[in-house]
Amino acid sequence: MHKDIATPVRTKEILQKYGFSFKKSLGQNFLIDPNILKNITEHAGLSEDSGAIEIGPGIGALTEHLARASKKVVAFEIDQRLLPILEDTLSPYSNVKVIHQDVLKANIHQIVEEEFKEVNDLMVVANLPYYVTTPIILRLLSEHLPLRGIVVMLQKEVADRISAKPGTKEYGSLSIAIQYYTKAETVMIVPKTVFMPQPNVDSAVIRLTLHDKPIVEVDNEEFFFQVTRASFAQRRKTILNNLTSQLPNGKELKTEILKSLEISNIDPTRRGETLSIEEFAFLSNQLFSIYK
Ligand code: SAM
């Protein structure tokens, strides 16, 4: 086996060799602890038959662990300066493809079709750039890619919101959006000291396992998410006030909105944070009949 890229000594050597300087604007905090990388990879449960998609390989620290544990890795990297470095550091691994692209602009469906023909198990595994964690996760899920799950490092505060339960202050439209698609678990809390440079916030690794079948029946996904976002627009307001002020023509449609709440058995004076995903699904289906 080759010497790990992620040891502090080797990372420094690589950065020096290429005169690489970190770009804060691209969320570049590289991992310098091979044990953490091994643990992240283990949480993904990869096998020789698995494919892995990585977002932001950096200098390849996590990529090489994924390459060792899976059949094939495709990694999206936005920073052109990292491409020659990755070509060098990942040269021992023939099963890695690096794509120079912003993952938010990539046609991931097409890439999955082209690159993962021979795998029947696909995971996203990454140490995400923190400035775009939620757009990346939401895009991966809303595109209905053929994934088993997602294992990613992110800000602990975001991990707490993603896995939050109703009635807590962390529970919001993000918790609902992610839990609608997946079972969400925080599997590791990670200290700042394992990054170079160290981020300003605490980090965690979450594992999102896609539901085999939807946990709730939703007539229109986009509208369901619109209703949940509206319900949390002002956390201290009642669900009725948020819906009438946020939904299109909400004020004019107040009587119909009240009726939908009544049919859904939801007291209009409750706050959004007390509603379960099941209640939001039922309510949004009622409201959708007004708006469709
Ligand atoms: N995987 C490496 C590690 O763990 O050491 C680097 C992780 S670093 C937190 C995030 C990486 O994502 C950086 O390499 C950065 O250049 C890249 N990146 C930032 N925005 C991106 C985007 N929109 N699409 C693809 N890669 C991105």
Short mmCIF file of C-alpha atoms in Angstrom, two decimals, residues 8 23 166 172 216 220 280:
data_model
loop_
_atom_site.label_atom_id
_atom_site.label_comp_id
_atom_site.label_asym_id
_atom_site.label_seq_id
_atom_site.Cartn_x
_atom_site.Cartn_y
_atom_site.Cartn_z
CA PRO A 8 0.49 16.15 7.99
CA LYS A 23 -8.68 29.54 -1.18
CA PRO A 166 -40.01 18.11 15.65
CA GLY A 172 -36.86 23.34 10.22
CA VAL A 216 -45.06 10.05 3.13
CA ASN A 220 -46.26 17.64 -5.58
CA PHE A 280 -46.78 18.60 6.64
#
